[in-house]
Coordinates of C-alpha atoms in Angstrom, one line a residue:
X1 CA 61.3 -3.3 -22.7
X2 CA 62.8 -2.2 -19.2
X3 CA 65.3 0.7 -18.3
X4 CA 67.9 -0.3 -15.9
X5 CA 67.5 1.5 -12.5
X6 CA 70.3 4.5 -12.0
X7 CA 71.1 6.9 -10.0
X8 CA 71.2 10.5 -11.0
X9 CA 71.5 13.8 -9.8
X10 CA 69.5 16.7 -9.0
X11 CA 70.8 20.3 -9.0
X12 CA 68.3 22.0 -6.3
X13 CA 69.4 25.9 -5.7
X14 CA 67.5 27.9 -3.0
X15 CA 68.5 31.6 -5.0
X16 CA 70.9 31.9 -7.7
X17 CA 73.8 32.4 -4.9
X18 CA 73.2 29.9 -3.1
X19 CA 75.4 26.4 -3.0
X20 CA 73.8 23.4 -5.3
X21 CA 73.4 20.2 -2.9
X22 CA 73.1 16.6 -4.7
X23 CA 70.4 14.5 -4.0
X24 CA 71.2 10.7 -5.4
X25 CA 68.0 9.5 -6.6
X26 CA 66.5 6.5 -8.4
X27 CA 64.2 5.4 -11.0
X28 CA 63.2 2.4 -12.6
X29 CA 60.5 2.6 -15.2
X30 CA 58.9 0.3 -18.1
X31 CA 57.5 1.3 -21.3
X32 CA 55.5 0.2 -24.4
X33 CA 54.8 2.1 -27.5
X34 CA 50.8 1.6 -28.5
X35 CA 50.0 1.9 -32.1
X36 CA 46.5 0.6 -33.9
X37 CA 45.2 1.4 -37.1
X38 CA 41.4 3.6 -38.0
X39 CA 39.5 3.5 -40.6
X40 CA 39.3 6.7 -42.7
X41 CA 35.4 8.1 -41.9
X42 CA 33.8 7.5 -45.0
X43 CA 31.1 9.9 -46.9
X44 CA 27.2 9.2 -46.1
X45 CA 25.3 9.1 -49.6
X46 CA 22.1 9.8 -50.1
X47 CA 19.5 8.7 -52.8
X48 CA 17.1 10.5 -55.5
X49 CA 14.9 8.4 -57.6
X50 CA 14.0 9.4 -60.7
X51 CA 12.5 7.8 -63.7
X52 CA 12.7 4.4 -62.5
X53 CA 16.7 4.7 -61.5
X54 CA 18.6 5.2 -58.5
X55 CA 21.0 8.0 -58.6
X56 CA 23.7 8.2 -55.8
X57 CA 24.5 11.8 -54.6
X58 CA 27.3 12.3 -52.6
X59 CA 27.2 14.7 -49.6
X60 CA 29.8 16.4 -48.0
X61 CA 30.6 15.5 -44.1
X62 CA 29.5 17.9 -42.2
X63 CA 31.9 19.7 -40.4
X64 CA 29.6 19.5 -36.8
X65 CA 27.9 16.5 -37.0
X66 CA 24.1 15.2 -38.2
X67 CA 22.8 16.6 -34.8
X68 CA 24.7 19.2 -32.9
X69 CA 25.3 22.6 -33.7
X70 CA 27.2 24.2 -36.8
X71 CA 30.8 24.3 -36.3
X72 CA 33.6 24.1 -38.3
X73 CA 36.0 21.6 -36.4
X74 CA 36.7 18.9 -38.5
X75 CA 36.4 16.4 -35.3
X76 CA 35.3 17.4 -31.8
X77 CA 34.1 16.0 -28.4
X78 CA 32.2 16.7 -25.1
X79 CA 33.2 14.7 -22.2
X80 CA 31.2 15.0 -18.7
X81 CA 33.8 16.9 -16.3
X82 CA 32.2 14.7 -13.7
X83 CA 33.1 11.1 -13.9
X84 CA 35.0 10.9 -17.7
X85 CA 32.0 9.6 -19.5
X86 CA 31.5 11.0 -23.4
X87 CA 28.7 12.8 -24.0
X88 CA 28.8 13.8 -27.5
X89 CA 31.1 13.6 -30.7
X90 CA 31.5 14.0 -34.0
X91 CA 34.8 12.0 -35.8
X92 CA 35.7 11.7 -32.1
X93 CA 38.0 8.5 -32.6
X94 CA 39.8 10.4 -35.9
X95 CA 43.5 10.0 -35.5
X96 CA 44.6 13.6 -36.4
X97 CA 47.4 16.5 -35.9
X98 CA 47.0 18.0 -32.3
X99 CA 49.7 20.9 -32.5
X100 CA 50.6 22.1 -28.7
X101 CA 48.0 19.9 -27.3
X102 CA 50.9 17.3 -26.9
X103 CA 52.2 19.6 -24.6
X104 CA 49.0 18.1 -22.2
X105 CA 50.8 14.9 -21.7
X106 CA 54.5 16.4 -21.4
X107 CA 53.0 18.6 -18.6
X108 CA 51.6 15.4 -17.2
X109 CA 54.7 13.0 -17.0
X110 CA 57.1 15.9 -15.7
X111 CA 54.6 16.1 -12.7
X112 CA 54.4 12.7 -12.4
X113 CA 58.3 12.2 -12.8
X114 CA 57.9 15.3 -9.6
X115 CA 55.7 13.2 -7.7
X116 CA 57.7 9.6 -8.0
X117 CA 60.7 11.4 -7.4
X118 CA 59.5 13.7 -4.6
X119 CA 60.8 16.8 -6.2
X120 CA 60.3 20.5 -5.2
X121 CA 59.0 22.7 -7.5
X122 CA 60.3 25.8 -6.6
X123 CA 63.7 24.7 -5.3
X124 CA 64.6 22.1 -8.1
X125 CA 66.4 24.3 -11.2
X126 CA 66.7 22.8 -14.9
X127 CA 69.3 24.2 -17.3
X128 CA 68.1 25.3 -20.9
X129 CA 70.3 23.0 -23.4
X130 CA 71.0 24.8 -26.5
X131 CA 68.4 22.7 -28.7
X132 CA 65.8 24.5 -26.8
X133 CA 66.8 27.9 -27.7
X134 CA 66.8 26.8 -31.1
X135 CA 63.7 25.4 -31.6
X136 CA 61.1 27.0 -33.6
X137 CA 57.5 27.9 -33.5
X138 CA 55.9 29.6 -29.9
X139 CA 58.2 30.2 -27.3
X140 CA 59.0 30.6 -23.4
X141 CA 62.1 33.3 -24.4
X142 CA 64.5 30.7 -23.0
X143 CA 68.1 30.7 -23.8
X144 CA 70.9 28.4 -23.1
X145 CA 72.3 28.2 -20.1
X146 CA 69.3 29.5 -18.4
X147 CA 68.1 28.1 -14.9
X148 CA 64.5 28.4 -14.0
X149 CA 62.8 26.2 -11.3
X150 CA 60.8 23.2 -12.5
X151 CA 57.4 24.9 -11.5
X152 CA 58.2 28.5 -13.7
X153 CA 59.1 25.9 -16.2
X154 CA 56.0 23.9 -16.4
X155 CA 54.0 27.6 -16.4
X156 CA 56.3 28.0 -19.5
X157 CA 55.0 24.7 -21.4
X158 CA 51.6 25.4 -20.6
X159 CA 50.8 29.4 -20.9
X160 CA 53.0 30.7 -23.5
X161 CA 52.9 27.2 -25.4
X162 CA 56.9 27.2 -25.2
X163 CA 58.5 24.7 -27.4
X164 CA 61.7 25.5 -25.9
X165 CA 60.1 24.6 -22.4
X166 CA 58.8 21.6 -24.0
X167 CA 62.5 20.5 -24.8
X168 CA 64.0 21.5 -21.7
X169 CA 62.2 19.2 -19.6
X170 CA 62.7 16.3 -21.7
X171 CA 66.3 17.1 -21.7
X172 CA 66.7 17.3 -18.0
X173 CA 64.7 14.2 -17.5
X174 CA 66.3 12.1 -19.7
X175 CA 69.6 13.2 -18.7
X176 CA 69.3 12.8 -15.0
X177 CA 66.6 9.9 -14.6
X178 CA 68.2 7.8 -17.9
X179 CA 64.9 7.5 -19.5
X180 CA 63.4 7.8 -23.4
X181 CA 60.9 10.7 -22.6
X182 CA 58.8 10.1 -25.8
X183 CA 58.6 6.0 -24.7
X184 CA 57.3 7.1 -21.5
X185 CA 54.5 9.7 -23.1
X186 CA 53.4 6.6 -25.2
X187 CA 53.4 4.5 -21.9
X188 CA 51.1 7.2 -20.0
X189 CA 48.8 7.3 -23.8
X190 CA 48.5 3.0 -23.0
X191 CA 48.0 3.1 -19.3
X192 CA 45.1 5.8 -20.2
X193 CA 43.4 3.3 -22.6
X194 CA 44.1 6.1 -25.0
X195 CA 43.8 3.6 -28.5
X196 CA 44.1 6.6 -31.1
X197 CA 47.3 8.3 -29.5
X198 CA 51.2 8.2 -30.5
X199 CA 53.9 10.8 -29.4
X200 CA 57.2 11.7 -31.3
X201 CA 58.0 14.6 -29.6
X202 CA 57.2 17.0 -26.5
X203 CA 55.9 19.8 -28.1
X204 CA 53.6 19.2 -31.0
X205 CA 55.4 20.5 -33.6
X206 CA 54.4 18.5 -37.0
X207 CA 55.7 14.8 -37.4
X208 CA 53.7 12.5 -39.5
X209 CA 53.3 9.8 -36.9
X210 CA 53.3 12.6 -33.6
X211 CA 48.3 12.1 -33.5
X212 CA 45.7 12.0 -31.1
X213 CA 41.9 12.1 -31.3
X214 CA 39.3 14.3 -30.0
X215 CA 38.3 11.5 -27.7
X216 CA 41.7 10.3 -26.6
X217 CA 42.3 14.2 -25.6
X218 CA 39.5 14.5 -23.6
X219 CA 39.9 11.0 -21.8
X220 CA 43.3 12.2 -21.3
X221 CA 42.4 15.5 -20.0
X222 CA 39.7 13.9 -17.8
X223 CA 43.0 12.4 -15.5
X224 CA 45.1 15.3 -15.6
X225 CA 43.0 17.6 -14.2
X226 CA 42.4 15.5 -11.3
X227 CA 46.1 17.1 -10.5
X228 CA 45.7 20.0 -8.8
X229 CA 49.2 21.0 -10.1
X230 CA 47.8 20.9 -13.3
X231 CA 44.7 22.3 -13.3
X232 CA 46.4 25.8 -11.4
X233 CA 48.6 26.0 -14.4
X234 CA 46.1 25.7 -17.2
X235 CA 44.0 28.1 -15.3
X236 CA 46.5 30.9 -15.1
X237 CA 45.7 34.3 -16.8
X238 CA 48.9 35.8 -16.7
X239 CA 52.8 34.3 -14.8
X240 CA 55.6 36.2 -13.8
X241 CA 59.1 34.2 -13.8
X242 CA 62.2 34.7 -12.5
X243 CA 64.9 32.9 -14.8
X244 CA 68.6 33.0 -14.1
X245 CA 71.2 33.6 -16.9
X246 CA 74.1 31.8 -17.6
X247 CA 76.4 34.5 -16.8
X248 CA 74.2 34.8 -12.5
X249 CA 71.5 37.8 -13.7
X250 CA 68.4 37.1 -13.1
X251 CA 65.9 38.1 -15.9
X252 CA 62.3 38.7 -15.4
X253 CA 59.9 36.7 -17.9
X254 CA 55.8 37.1 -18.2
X255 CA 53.7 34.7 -20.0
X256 CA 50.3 35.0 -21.0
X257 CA 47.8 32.0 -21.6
X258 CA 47.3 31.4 -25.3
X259 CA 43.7 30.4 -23.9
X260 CA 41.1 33.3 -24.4
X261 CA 38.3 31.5 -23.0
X262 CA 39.3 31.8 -19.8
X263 CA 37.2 33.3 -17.0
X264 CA 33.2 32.7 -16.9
X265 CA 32.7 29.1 -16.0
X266 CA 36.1 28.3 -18.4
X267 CA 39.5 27.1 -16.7
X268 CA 41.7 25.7 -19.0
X269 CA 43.0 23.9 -20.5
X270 CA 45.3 24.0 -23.9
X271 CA 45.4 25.9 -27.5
X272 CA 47.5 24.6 -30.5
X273 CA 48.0 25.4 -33.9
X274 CA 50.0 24.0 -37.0
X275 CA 49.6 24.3 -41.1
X276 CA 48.8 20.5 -40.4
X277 CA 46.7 20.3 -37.5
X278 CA 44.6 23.7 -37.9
X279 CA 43.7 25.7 -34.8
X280 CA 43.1 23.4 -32.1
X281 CA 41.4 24.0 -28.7
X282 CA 40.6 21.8 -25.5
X283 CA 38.6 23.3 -22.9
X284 CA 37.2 23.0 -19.2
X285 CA 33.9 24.4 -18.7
X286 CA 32.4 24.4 -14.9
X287 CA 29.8 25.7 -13.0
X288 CA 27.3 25.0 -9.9
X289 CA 25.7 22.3 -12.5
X290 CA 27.8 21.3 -15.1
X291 CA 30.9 20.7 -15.5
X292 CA 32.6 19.5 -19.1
X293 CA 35.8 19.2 -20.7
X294 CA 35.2 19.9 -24.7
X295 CA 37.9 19.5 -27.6
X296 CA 38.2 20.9 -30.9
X297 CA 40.4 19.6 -33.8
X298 CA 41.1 21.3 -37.0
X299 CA 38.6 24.4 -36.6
X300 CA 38.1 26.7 -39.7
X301 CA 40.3 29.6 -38.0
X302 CA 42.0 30.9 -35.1
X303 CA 39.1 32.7 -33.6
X304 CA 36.8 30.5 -35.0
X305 CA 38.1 27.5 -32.3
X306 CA 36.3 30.3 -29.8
X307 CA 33.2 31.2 -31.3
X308 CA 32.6 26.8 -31.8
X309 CA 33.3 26.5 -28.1
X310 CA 30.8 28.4 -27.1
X311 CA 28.3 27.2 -29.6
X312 CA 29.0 23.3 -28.3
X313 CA 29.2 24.4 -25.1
X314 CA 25.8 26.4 -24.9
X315 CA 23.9 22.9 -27.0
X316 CA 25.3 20.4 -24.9
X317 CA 23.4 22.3 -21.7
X318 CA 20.7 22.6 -23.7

């Protein structure tokens, strides 16, 4: 399926006095949806023999795996930081709920949508659209009508975890470029080889057929951080924004990283949490040796996601 080529415009302000100037831009772009079937994981068995008959006993998966340490993600992975390769899993190819690591991917295309478009970050504004400032679950504290450059609002996907960011940017896109945002997510997921991945929406929130897998997350994690865009946002501590109202004031906004890991070898890169996907975590581990990008799915609690990073993290340099 194609997408006729358009032009569009782009609202670029240098202060919130200053005179908007029109750049005509643009875009042509195709797009395929990948979607393949998996096998549920089924239950090893074990055998006792007594008097002469064979007894089946069913075992529990573990929630680590037969060999590496005891965690309580339901599905994990270790990829090498290095060159992409997997090092370790357990249920790595599960397709399950990933929460806000979707966000990964949104924060992707909007840079690459930057780059093909040549973009500036700190000059280019995007309006908040009202179905931002109504969207549930974490939030950037954007309202509609609010104008915030397209670098602040990346920092706002990836730090605070903002849904409303997340729907901002797919807004804006899709309304000056004349593209499906989603279609395009699912074209990045194919181009990545990522077999176990479908999108619905930018933000994570739950929908049934919005799934990813430990392995597909850290492949796809593996590309982004070769961005250096990227891997300054997911690195942040702590970002101070400058958004302007609707009504010309300009409000001052700080985010902090939902990532606690950060500092000590750890730089990045994502948290995420539903009812449906459980506390989720995918981290980026380096130092003058090593250097790793480890994901968690489904982990028994919020702060237990931290405590089973570490434990992975400390076996896998074992």
């Amino acid at each position: 399926m194609s997408i006729d080529t358009k032009q569009f415009h782009i609202f670029t302000k240098k202060n919130s006095r200053a005179n908007t100037c029109i750049q005509q831009l643009s875009y042509t772009s195709d797009y395929s949806i990948n979607h393949q079937k998996q096998k549920k994981p089924q239950q090893p068995q074990t055998a006792i023999k007594r008097n002469k008959r064979i007894l089946p006993i069913h075992i529990p998966l573990c929630p680590s795996n037969p060999f590496g340490p005891p965690i309580t993600a339901q599905s994990w992975c270790i990829i090498n930081g290095k060159d992409g390769s997997m090092l370790a899993g357990y249920n790595e190819k599960l397709k399950s709920q990933i929460a806000s690591i979707t966000k990964i991917m949104t924060c992707w295309l909007s840079l690459k949508f930057i780059s093909l478009i040549s973009l500036d970050l700190d000059n280019t504004y995007f309006t908040v659209p009202e179905a931002a400032e109504i969207i549930g679950g974490t939030s950037a504290q954007l309202q509609n009508g609010d104008q915030l450059n397209i670098r602040d609002l990346l920092y706002g996907l990836m730090l605070p975890s903002g849904n409303d960011a997340a729907i901002t940017l797919k807004y804006n896109f899709e309304q000056n470029i004349g593209i499906n945002f989603i279609d395009e997510m699912n074209n990045c997921a194919k181009e990545f080889g990522l077999k176990s991945t479908q999108y619905m929406n930018p933000h994570g929130l739950y929908h049934k057929f919005n799934y990813s897998s430990a392995l597909d997350i850290g492949i796809l994690c593996y590309q982004t951080l070769q961005n250096e865009n990227f891997a300054n946002i997911v690195k942040t501590k702590i970002y101070f924004s400058e958004i302007i109202d609707k009504f010309g004031n300009i409000k001052e906004i700080i985010w902090e990283n939902t990532n606690k890991l950060l500092d000590n070898g750890f730089q990045g890169v994502k948290t995420g949490q539903t009812k449906e996907a459980g506390p989720c975590v995918v981290e980026y581990y380096q130092d003058n040796n090593n250097s790793y990008i480890i994901v968690l799915l489904n982990c028994k609690s919020t702060d237990q996601r931290w405590d089973d990073t570490i434990k992975l993290l400390e076996w896998i340099k074992q």
